[in-house]
Amino acid sequence: MTSLIDQFRRPLRDLRISVTDRCNFRCSYCMPADVFHDEFKFLHHDQILRYEEITRLARIAVGLGVVKLRITGGEPLVRRDLDQLIAQLTSISGVEDIAMTTNGFLLEKMAQPLKDAGLARVTISLDSLDNDVFRRMNGDKADVAPVLAGIRAAEQAGLTPIKVNAVVQRGVNDHTMVDLARFCKDNGYVLRFIEFMDVGTRNGWKLDQVVPAKEIIERIDAALPLERVEGNYYGEVAERHRYRDGGGEIGVIASVTQPFCGTCTRLRLSADGRIYTCLFALRGTSLRDPMRAGATDDELATLFAGVWSKRKDRYSEIRTEETAANKKIEMNYIGG
Ligand code: SAM
Ligand code: SF4
Ligand code: SF4
């Protein structure tokens, strides 16, 4: 297979596919309700890639070295018949792993169809088990209970190991971290705490709202003793720790305080068919337009390869509060 590398010799391995820019939540750190209000202009139906188009681009990316696909958004489950996309993606030979990141609100009903279509695993975002804290963080859109029902349905369907993502914001939910850790530990879910990032331009990010990964681990360790696990593959983003009593593991994604750009192998495909080489990219390259204008697979592969081979992104390594205020693409648009 072609070995495609970027300017820092990083191979292309992962494709994160955003299937919609819409979401049923309004998390303050991602799609704050005052910006993403009722009149906000989301992408129009015709602008969004059809499942066949996504599958075609994914197949071409796999031909260039991609082995992992992750479905994200916006909220992927607000897009209708998502299991049909999963079934199409599963048919691509060479894909080693298909996963999805979801807020879990609509997962209870969809878990089994997704599993049947070939989805391997899900990551559910749940920032706190405290209902008031959770509602405050998701823009007053949802209680904890339906998300827990979604997690249980995913577990029953065999979308395992279940991973839970929690963004930590100082003074907002950091006092509930230990409860969430205990809950995940007791249920055998792998919890990943994520440092609050300056994605997009609309979440009013400030460095003092970030709880550094080191502090997160110290606070969990004080209640539930931990030991470090060495990373197990190139490009792994989470720093992993295991409970000393053998009760599973927990991780931290320290994109702010310990950036991992050096091994970043991820390419992002937005809902409207642009590719972005970094979560913090300023612009993307449309593959939808050439595709709809009749480009062949080879021509599209050349476009993919051209974008990756020029890639120099290392945003998290050079971040400051000033760069954080720069114009960047919004997270709901290209996926986390
Ligand atoms: N809606 C789905 C969900 O919430 O899981 C998928 C898309 S969401 C953009 C993907 C992940 O990005 C979620 O786990 C979310 O918590 C995380 N995320 C969003 N904004 C973030 C921020 N400012 N800092 C850190 N993580 C963030
Ligand atoms: Fe929606 Fe996920 Fe962003 Fe929250 S983090 S607003 S659930 S896309
Ligand atoms: Fe990859 Fe960009 Fe994140 Fe660095 S900042 S790890 S290059 S997505």
Short mmCIF file of C-alpha atoms and ligand atoms in Angstrom, two decimals:
data_model
loop_
_atom_site.label_atom_id
_atom_site.label_comp_id
_atom_site.label_asym_id
_atom_site.label_seq_id
_atom_site.Cartn_x
_atom_site.Cartn_y
_atom_site.Cartn_z
CA MET A 1 0.00 0.00 0.00
CA THR A 2 1.09 3.59 -0.63
CA SER A 3 2.83 5.03 2.38
CA LEU A 4 1.69 8.60 2.54
CA ILE A 5 3.51 10.88 4.97
CA ASP A 6 3.27 14.57 5.78
CA GLN A 7 6.01 17.19 6.22
CA PHE A 8 6.82 15.83 9.70
CA ARG A 9 6.85 12.21 8.48
CA ARG A 10 3.48 11.43 10.12
CA PRO A 11 1.49 8.76 8.28
CA LEU A 12 -2.21 9.10 7.48
CA ARG A 13 -4.02 6.51 9.60
CA ASP A 14 -7.34 7.88 10.89
CA LEU A 15 -10.26 9.53 9.19
CA ARG A 16 -12.81 11.33 11.35
CA ILE A 17 -16.03 11.78 9.47
CA SER A 18 -18.47 14.48 10.55
CA VAL A 19 -21.87 13.44 9.23
CA THR A 20 -23.72 16.58 10.28
CA ASP A 21 -23.01 20.03 11.72
CA ARG A 22 -26.27 19.91 13.71
CA CYS A 23 -26.75 18.80 17.28
CA ASN A 24 -29.54 18.29 19.79
CA PHE A 25 -27.30 19.67 22.59
CA ARG A 26 -25.79 23.11 23.04
CA CYS A 27 -22.67 22.37 25.08
CA SER A 28 -21.24 25.70 26.16
CA TYR A 29 -17.69 24.65 25.20
CA CYS A 30 -18.70 23.56 21.69
CA MET A 31 -21.97 25.05 20.40
CA PRO A 32 -22.96 27.77 22.87
CA ALA A 33 -26.72 28.43 22.65
CA ASP A 34 -26.37 32.18 22.17
CA VAL A 35 -24.39 31.58 18.96
CA PHE A 36 -26.08 28.40 17.70
CA HIS A 37 -29.59 29.75 18.19
CA ASP A 38 -32.83 28.95 16.37
CA GLU A 39 -31.94 31.17 13.41
CA PHE A 40 -28.41 29.88 13.04
CA LYS A 41 -27.74 28.85 9.45
CA PHE A 42 -26.61 25.25 9.46
CA LEU A 43 -25.53 23.53 6.28
CA HIS A 44 -28.28 23.03 3.76
CA HIS A 45 -29.33 19.50 2.85
CA ASP A 46 -27.71 19.70 -0.63
CA GLN A 47 -24.42 20.87 0.81
CA ILE A 48 -24.07 17.77 2.96
CA LEU A 49 -22.43 14.65 1.61
CA ARG A 50 -24.75 11.75 0.90
CA TYR A 51 -23.83 8.41 2.46
CA GLU A 52 -22.63 7.10 -0.91
CA GLU A 53 -20.35 10.11 -1.25
CA ILE A 54 -18.92 9.67 2.24
CA THR A 55 -18.30 6.00 1.54
CA ARG A 56 -16.57 6.75 -1.74
CA LEU A 57 -14.21 9.26 -0.08
CA ALA A 58 -13.57 6.90 2.84
CA ARG A 59 -12.69 4.10 0.43
CA ILE A 60 -10.20 6.34 -1.33
CA ALA A 61 -8.70 7.39 2.03
CA VAL A 62 -8.34 3.73 3.00
CA GLY A 63 -6.44 3.20 -0.23
CA LEU A 64 -4.00 5.85 1.00
CA GLY A 65 -3.36 4.24 4.38
CA VAL A 66 -6.36 5.00 6.60
CA VAL A 67 -7.21 2.04 8.85
CA LYS A 68 -9.49 3.67 11.43
CA LEU A 69 -12.75 5.48 10.83
CA ARG A 70 -14.60 7.49 13.45
CA ILE A 71 -18.09 8.86 12.89
CA THR A 72 -18.70 12.17 14.63
CA GLY A 73 -20.46 15.50 14.18
CA GLY A 74 -22.30 17.62 15.39
CA GLU A 75 -24.29 14.81 16.83
CA PRO A 76 -24.08 11.86 14.42
CA LEU A 77 -27.32 10.28 15.67
CA VAL A 78 -29.44 13.24 14.58
CA ARG A 79 -28.73 12.14 11.02
CA ARG A 80 -31.31 9.69 9.80
CA ASP A 81 -30.55 6.00 9.13
CA LEU A 82 -26.96 6.24 10.31
CA ASP A 83 -26.81 2.46 10.41
CA GLN A 84 -26.97 2.50 6.60
CA LEU A 85 -23.78 4.53 6.45
CA ILE A 86 -22.10 2.14 8.89
CA ALA A 87 -23.11 -0.81 6.72
CA GLN A 88 -21.58 0.87 3.66
CA LEU A 89 -18.37 1.75 5.50
CA THR A 90 -18.04 -1.78 6.86
CA SER A 91 -17.93 -3.07 3.31
CA ILE A 92 -14.65 -1.24 2.63
CA SER A 93 -11.81 -3.73 2.80
CA GLY A 94 -8.78 -2.59 4.76
CA VAL A 95 -10.69 -0.83 7.55
CA GLU A 96 -9.54 -2.23 10.89
CA ASP A 97 -11.81 -0.24 13.17
CA ILE A 98 -15.04 1.77 12.91
CA ALA A 99 -16.11 3.75 15.95
CA MET A 100 -18.43 6.63 16.72
CA THR A 101 -18.50 9.52 19.18
CA THR A 102 -21.99 10.50 20.35
CA ASN A 103 -23.67 12.43 23.12
CA GLY A 104 -25.71 9.25 23.70
CA PHE A 105 -29.10 10.95 23.83
CA LEU A 106 -30.52 8.95 20.91
CA LEU A 107 -28.39 5.87 21.45
CA GLU A 108 -30.85 3.72 23.33
CA LYS A 109 -32.85 3.02 20.18
CA MET A 110 -29.93 3.04 17.74
CA ALA A 111 -27.36 0.90 19.56
CA GLN A 112 -28.54 -2.48 18.23
CA PRO A 113 -29.07 -1.36 14.58
CA LEU A 114 -25.61 0.22 14.62
CA LYS A 115 -24.06 -2.95 15.98
CA ASP A 116 -25.90 -5.04 13.42
CA ALA A 117 -24.59 -2.77 10.68
CA GLY A 118 -21.00 -3.44 11.78
CA LEU A 119 -20.11 -0.65 14.19
CA ALA A 120 -17.45 -1.92 16.59
CA ARG A 121 -17.42 0.56 19.45
CA VAL A 122 -18.90 3.79 20.72
CA THR A 123 -17.54 6.64 22.77
CA ILE A 124 -20.21 8.46 24.71
CA SER A 125 -19.65 12.00 25.91
CA LEU A 126 -20.89 12.56 29.45
CA ASP A 127 -19.38 15.44 31.39
CA SER A 128 -20.96 14.81 34.77
CA LEU A 129 -23.38 12.50 36.56
CA ASP A 130 -24.75 15.46 38.48
CA ASN A 131 -27.90 16.35 36.61
CA ASP A 132 -27.70 20.10 37.29
CA VAL A 133 -24.07 20.29 36.26
CA PHE A 134 -24.75 18.21 33.15
CA ARG A 135 -27.71 20.37 32.11
CA ARG A 136 -25.69 23.52 32.63
CA MET A 137 -22.95 22.16 30.36
CA ASN A 138 -25.26 20.91 27.59
CA GLY A 139 -27.26 24.13 27.29
CA ASP A 140 -30.20 22.81 29.30
CA LYS A 141 -31.05 20.27 26.62
CA ALA A 142 -30.88 16.90 28.35
CA ASP A 143 -30.85 15.01 31.62
CA VAL A 144 -28.26 12.40 32.52
CA ALA A 145 -30.84 9.56 32.51
CA PRO A 146 -31.33 9.15 28.73
CA VAL A 147 -27.58 9.20 28.21
CA LEU A 148 -27.15 6.45 30.79
CA ALA A 149 -29.89 4.48 29.05
CA GLY A 150 -27.97 4.91 25.79
CA ILE A 151 -24.75 3.68 27.42
CA ARG A 152 -26.51 0.61 28.80
CA ALA A 153 -28.07 -0.15 25.42
CA ALA A 154 -24.66 0.13 23.77
CA GLU A 155 -23.21 -2.25 26.33
CA GLN A 156 -26.03 -4.75 25.80
CA ALA A 157 -25.59 -4.53 22.04
CA GLY A 158 -21.89 -5.33 22.44
CA LEU A 159 -20.52 -1.97 21.28
CA THR A 160 -17.65 -2.53 23.65
CA PRO A 161 -15.36 -1.59 25.30
CA ILE A 162 -17.52 1.42 26.14
CA LYS A 163 -15.55 4.63 26.36
CA VAL A 164 -16.85 7.74 28.10
CA ASN A 165 -15.45 11.20 27.27
CA ALA A 166 -15.72 14.05 29.74
CA VAL A 167 -14.52 17.58 29.06
CA VAL A 168 -13.28 19.16 32.29
CA GLN A 169 -13.80 22.85 32.99
CA ARG A 170 -12.51 24.39 36.17
CA GLY A 171 -15.27 25.57 38.46
CA VAL A 172 -17.92 23.94 36.26
CA ASN A 173 -17.64 20.15 36.59
CA ASP A 174 -14.23 19.41 38.07
CA HIS A 175 -15.79 18.77 41.49
CA THR A 176 -17.74 15.85 39.97
CA MET A 177 -14.78 14.07 38.32
CA VAL A 178 -14.27 11.48 41.07
CA ASP A 179 -17.94 10.43 41.03
CA LEU A 180 -17.81 9.92 37.29
CA ALA A 181 -14.56 7.97 37.60
CA ARG A 182 -16.04 5.71 40.26
CA PHE A 183 -19.16 5.09 38.18
CA CYS A 184 -17.13 4.17 35.08
CA LYS A 185 -14.77 2.01 37.11
CA ASP A 186 -17.67 0.12 38.72
CA ASN A 187 -19.26 -0.51 35.32
CA GLY A 188 -16.11 -1.36 33.39
CA TYR A 189 -16.24 1.70 31.13
CA VAL A 190 -13.02 3.39 30.04
CA LEU A 191 -13.21 7.04 31.05
CA ARG A 192 -11.21 9.71 29.23
CA PHE A 193 -11.04 13.17 30.72
CA ILE A 194 -10.39 15.80 28.07
CA GLU A 195 -8.73 19.12 28.79
CA PHE A 196 -11.01 21.99 27.76
CA MET A 197 -9.72 23.19 24.38
CA ASP A 198 -9.95 26.41 22.41
CA VAL A 199 -11.72 24.84 19.45
CA GLY A 200 -13.51 27.26 17.18
CA THR A 201 -13.81 30.89 18.22
CA ARG A 202 -17.03 30.94 20.14
CA ASN A 203 -16.52 29.19 23.44
CA GLY A 204 -14.63 32.03 25.15
CA TRP A 205 -11.71 29.79 26.04
CA LYS A 206 -9.27 30.92 28.74
CA LEU A 207 -6.28 28.97 29.95
CA ASP A 208 -7.34 29.30 33.58
CA GLN A 209 -10.47 27.23 32.85
CA VAL A 210 -8.30 24.28 31.86
CA VAL A 211 -7.70 21.70 34.57
CA PRO A 212 -4.30 20.26 33.56
CA ALA A 213 -4.21 16.50 33.00
CA LYS A 214 -1.61 16.16 35.75
CA GLU A 215 -4.01 17.70 38.26
CA ILE A 216 -6.91 15.56 37.02
CA ILE A 217 -4.87 12.41 37.57
CA GLU A 218 -3.68 13.57 41.00
CA ARG A 219 -7.24 14.24 42.11
CA ILE A 220 -8.53 10.87 40.89
CA ASP A 221 -5.48 9.09 42.32
CA ALA A 222 -6.16 10.59 45.76
CA ALA A 223 -9.56 8.87 45.82
CA LEU A 224 -8.96 5.84 43.60
CA PRO A 225 -5.23 4.96 43.47
CA LEU A 226 -3.73 4.78 39.97
CA GLU A 227 -0.57 3.69 38.18
CA ARG A 228 0.65 4.72 34.73
CA VAL A 229 0.22 2.41 31.71
CA GLU A 230 2.62 2.90 28.83
CA GLY A 231 1.03 3.95 25.54
CA ASN A 232 0.29 1.02 23.28
CA TYR A 233 0.30 2.39 19.76
CA TYR A 234 1.73 5.19 17.65
CA GLY A 235 -0.64 8.12 17.55
CA GLU A 236 -2.56 7.23 20.71
CA VAL A 237 -3.86 10.47 22.18
CA ALA A 238 -4.79 9.46 25.71
CA GLU A 239 -2.28 9.14 28.51
CA ARG A 240 -3.43 5.95 30.21
CA HIS A 241 -3.56 4.98 33.88
CA ARG A 242 -4.83 1.86 35.56
CA TYR A 243 -6.50 1.42 38.93
CA ARG A 244 -4.13 -0.24 41.38
CA ASP A 245 -6.90 -2.55 42.55
CA GLY A 246 -7.21 -4.00 39.04
CA GLY A 247 -10.51 -2.26 38.36
CA GLY A 248 -9.84 -1.09 34.83
CA GLU A 249 -8.32 2.05 33.39
CA ILE A 250 -8.76 5.74 32.87
CA GLY A 251 -7.09 8.24 30.56
CA VAL A 252 -6.50 11.92 30.07
CA ILE A 253 -6.36 13.72 26.76
CA ALA A 254 -3.97 16.54 27.50
CA SER A 255 -4.13 18.43 24.25
CA VAL A 256 -3.44 21.72 25.98
CA THR A 257 -0.76 20.92 28.56
CA GLN A 258 0.95 17.95 26.83
CA PRO A 259 0.27 18.22 23.11
CA PHE A 260 0.66 15.16 20.91
CA CYS A 261 0.95 16.73 17.46
CA GLY A 262 4.18 14.80 16.85
CA THR A 263 2.25 11.58 16.31
CA CYS A 264 -1.03 12.99 15.00
CA THR A 265 -2.24 10.79 12.17
CA ARG A 266 -5.79 12.17 11.86
CA LEU A 267 -7.52 13.70 8.89
CA ARG A 268 -11.00 15.19 9.21
CA LEU A 269 -13.80 15.16 6.67
CA SER A 270 -16.49 17.77 7.28
CA ALA A 271 -20.17 17.19 6.66
CA ASP A 272 -19.93 19.22 3.46
CA GLY A 273 -17.00 17.27 2.12
CA ARG A 274 -13.95 19.34 2.98
CA ILE A 275 -10.84 17.77 4.39
CA TYR A 276 -8.97 19.38 7.27
CA THR A 277 -5.54 18.32 8.44
CA CYS A 278 -5.99 19.68 11.98
CA LEU A 279 -8.78 20.27 14.48
CA PHE A 280 -7.60 23.88 14.59
CA ALA A 281 -7.26 24.37 10.85
CA LEU A 282 -8.12 27.69 9.30
CA ARG A 283 -9.31 26.22 6.03
CA GLY A 284 -10.08 22.93 4.34
CA THR A 285 -10.03 21.56 0.82
CA SER A 286 -13.31 20.62 -0.79
CA LEU A 287 -13.49 17.13 -2.24
CA ARG A 288 -17.23 17.39 -2.68
CA ASP A 289 -17.02 19.95 -5.46
CA PRO A 290 -14.57 18.03 -7.66
CA MET A 291 -16.43 14.80 -6.86
CA ARG A 292 -19.75 16.29 -7.93
CA ALA A 293 -18.07 17.76 -11.01
CA GLY A 294 -17.14 14.23 -12.09
CA ALA A 295 -13.62 13.63 -10.73
CA THR A 296 -12.41 10.04 -10.91
CA ASP A 297 -11.24 8.07 -7.87
CA ASP A 298 -7.63 8.58 -8.97
CA GLU A 299 -8.11 12.32 -9.22
CA LEU A 300 -9.68 12.42 -5.76
CA ALA A 301 -6.86 10.28 -4.36
CA THR A 302 -4.36 12.76 -5.81
CA LEU A 303 -6.18 15.59 -4.03
CA PHE A 304 -6.15 13.71 -0.70
CA ALA A 305 -2.48 12.86 -1.09
CA GLY A 306 -1.56 16.42 -2.05
CA VAL A 307 -3.23 17.83 1.07
CA TRP A 308 -1.63 15.27 3.40
CA SER A 309 1.84 15.51 1.93
CA LYS A 310 1.90 19.29 2.47
CA ARG A 311 0.63 19.01 6.05
CA LYS A 312 2.63 20.90 8.70
CA ASP A 313 0.02 21.32 11.47
CA ARG A 314 1.15 21.32 15.09
CA TYR A 315 -1.29 23.80 16.54
CA SER A 316 -1.39 22.47 20.10
CA GLU A 317 2.38 22.73 20.35
CA ILE A 318 2.35 26.42 19.55
CA ARG A 319 -0.91 27.46 21.25
CA THR A 320 -1.11 30.68 23.28
CA GLU A 321 -4.11 32.69 24.48
CA GLU A 322 -3.51 34.91 21.43
CA THR A 323 -3.61 32.08 18.87
CA ALA A 324 -6.69 30.77 20.68
CA ALA A 325 -8.53 33.94 19.67
CA ASN A 326 -7.70 33.43 15.96
CA LYS A 327 -10.38 32.45 13.54
CA LYS A 328 -10.64 28.64 13.38
CA ILE A 329 -13.13 26.17 12.15
CA GLU A 330 -15.94 25.28 14.57
CA MET A 331 -15.88 21.85 16.24
CA ASN A 332 -19.45 20.91 15.35
CA TYR A 333 -18.49 21.35 11.72
CA ILE A 334 -15.45 19.09 11.55
CA GLY A 335 -16.03 16.82 14.53
CA GLY A 336 -13.97 16.30 17.65
N1 SAM B 1 -21.81 15.21 19.54
C1 SAM B 1 -20.89 14.16 19.75
C2 SAM B 1 -20.39 14.15 21.17
O1 SAM B 1 -20.54 15.15 21.88
O2 SAM B 1 -19.84 13.13 21.56
C3 SAM B 1 -19.73 14.10 18.77
C4 SAM B 1 -19.10 15.41 18.38
S1 SAM B 1 -18.26 16.26 19.70
C5 SAM B 1 -17.70 17.68 18.85
C6 SAM B 1 -16.83 15.23 19.93
C7 SAM B 1 -16.09 15.40 21.23
O3 SAM B 1 -15.50 16.67 21.29
C8 SAM B 1 -16.97 15.28 22.46
O4 SAM B 1 -16.46 14.28 23.32
C9 SAM B 1 -16.87 16.63 23.10
O5 SAM B 1 -16.96 16.58 24.47
C10 SAM B 1 -15.52 17.12 22.61
N2 SAM B 1 -15.39 18.57 22.66
C11 SAM B 1 -16.21 19.49 22.11
N3 SAM B 1 -15.76 20.75 22.36
C12 SAM B 1 -14.64 20.62 23.11
C13 SAM B 1 -13.73 21.53 23.71
N4 SAM B 1 -13.90 22.83 23.60
N5 SAM B 1 -12.69 21.03 24.40
C14 SAM B 1 -12.51 19.70 24.52
N6 SAM B 1 -13.33 18.79 23.98
C15 SAM B 1 -14.39 19.23 23.30
FE1 SF4 B 2 -23.21 18.65 20.40
FE2 SF4 B 2 -21.19 17.06 20.90
FE3 SF4 B 2 -20.74 19.68 20.53
FE4 SF4 B 2 -22.03 18.87 22.73
S1 SF4 B 2 -19.91 18.38 22.15
S2 SF4 B 2 -22.66 20.54 21.38
S3 SF4 B 2 -23.13 17.10 22.01
S4 SF4 B 2 -21.47 18.27 19.03
FE1 SF4 B 3 -3.31 16.92 15.42
FE2 SF4 B 3 -3.80 19.53 15.10
FE3 SF4 B 3 -4.49 18.32 17.37
FE4 SF4 B 3 -1.90 18.76 16.80
S1 SF4 B 3 -3.45 20.30 17.18
S2 SF4 B 3 -2.80 16.84 17.62
S3 SF4 B 3 -1.91 18.46 14.57
S4 SF4 B 3 -5.34 17.88 15.34
#
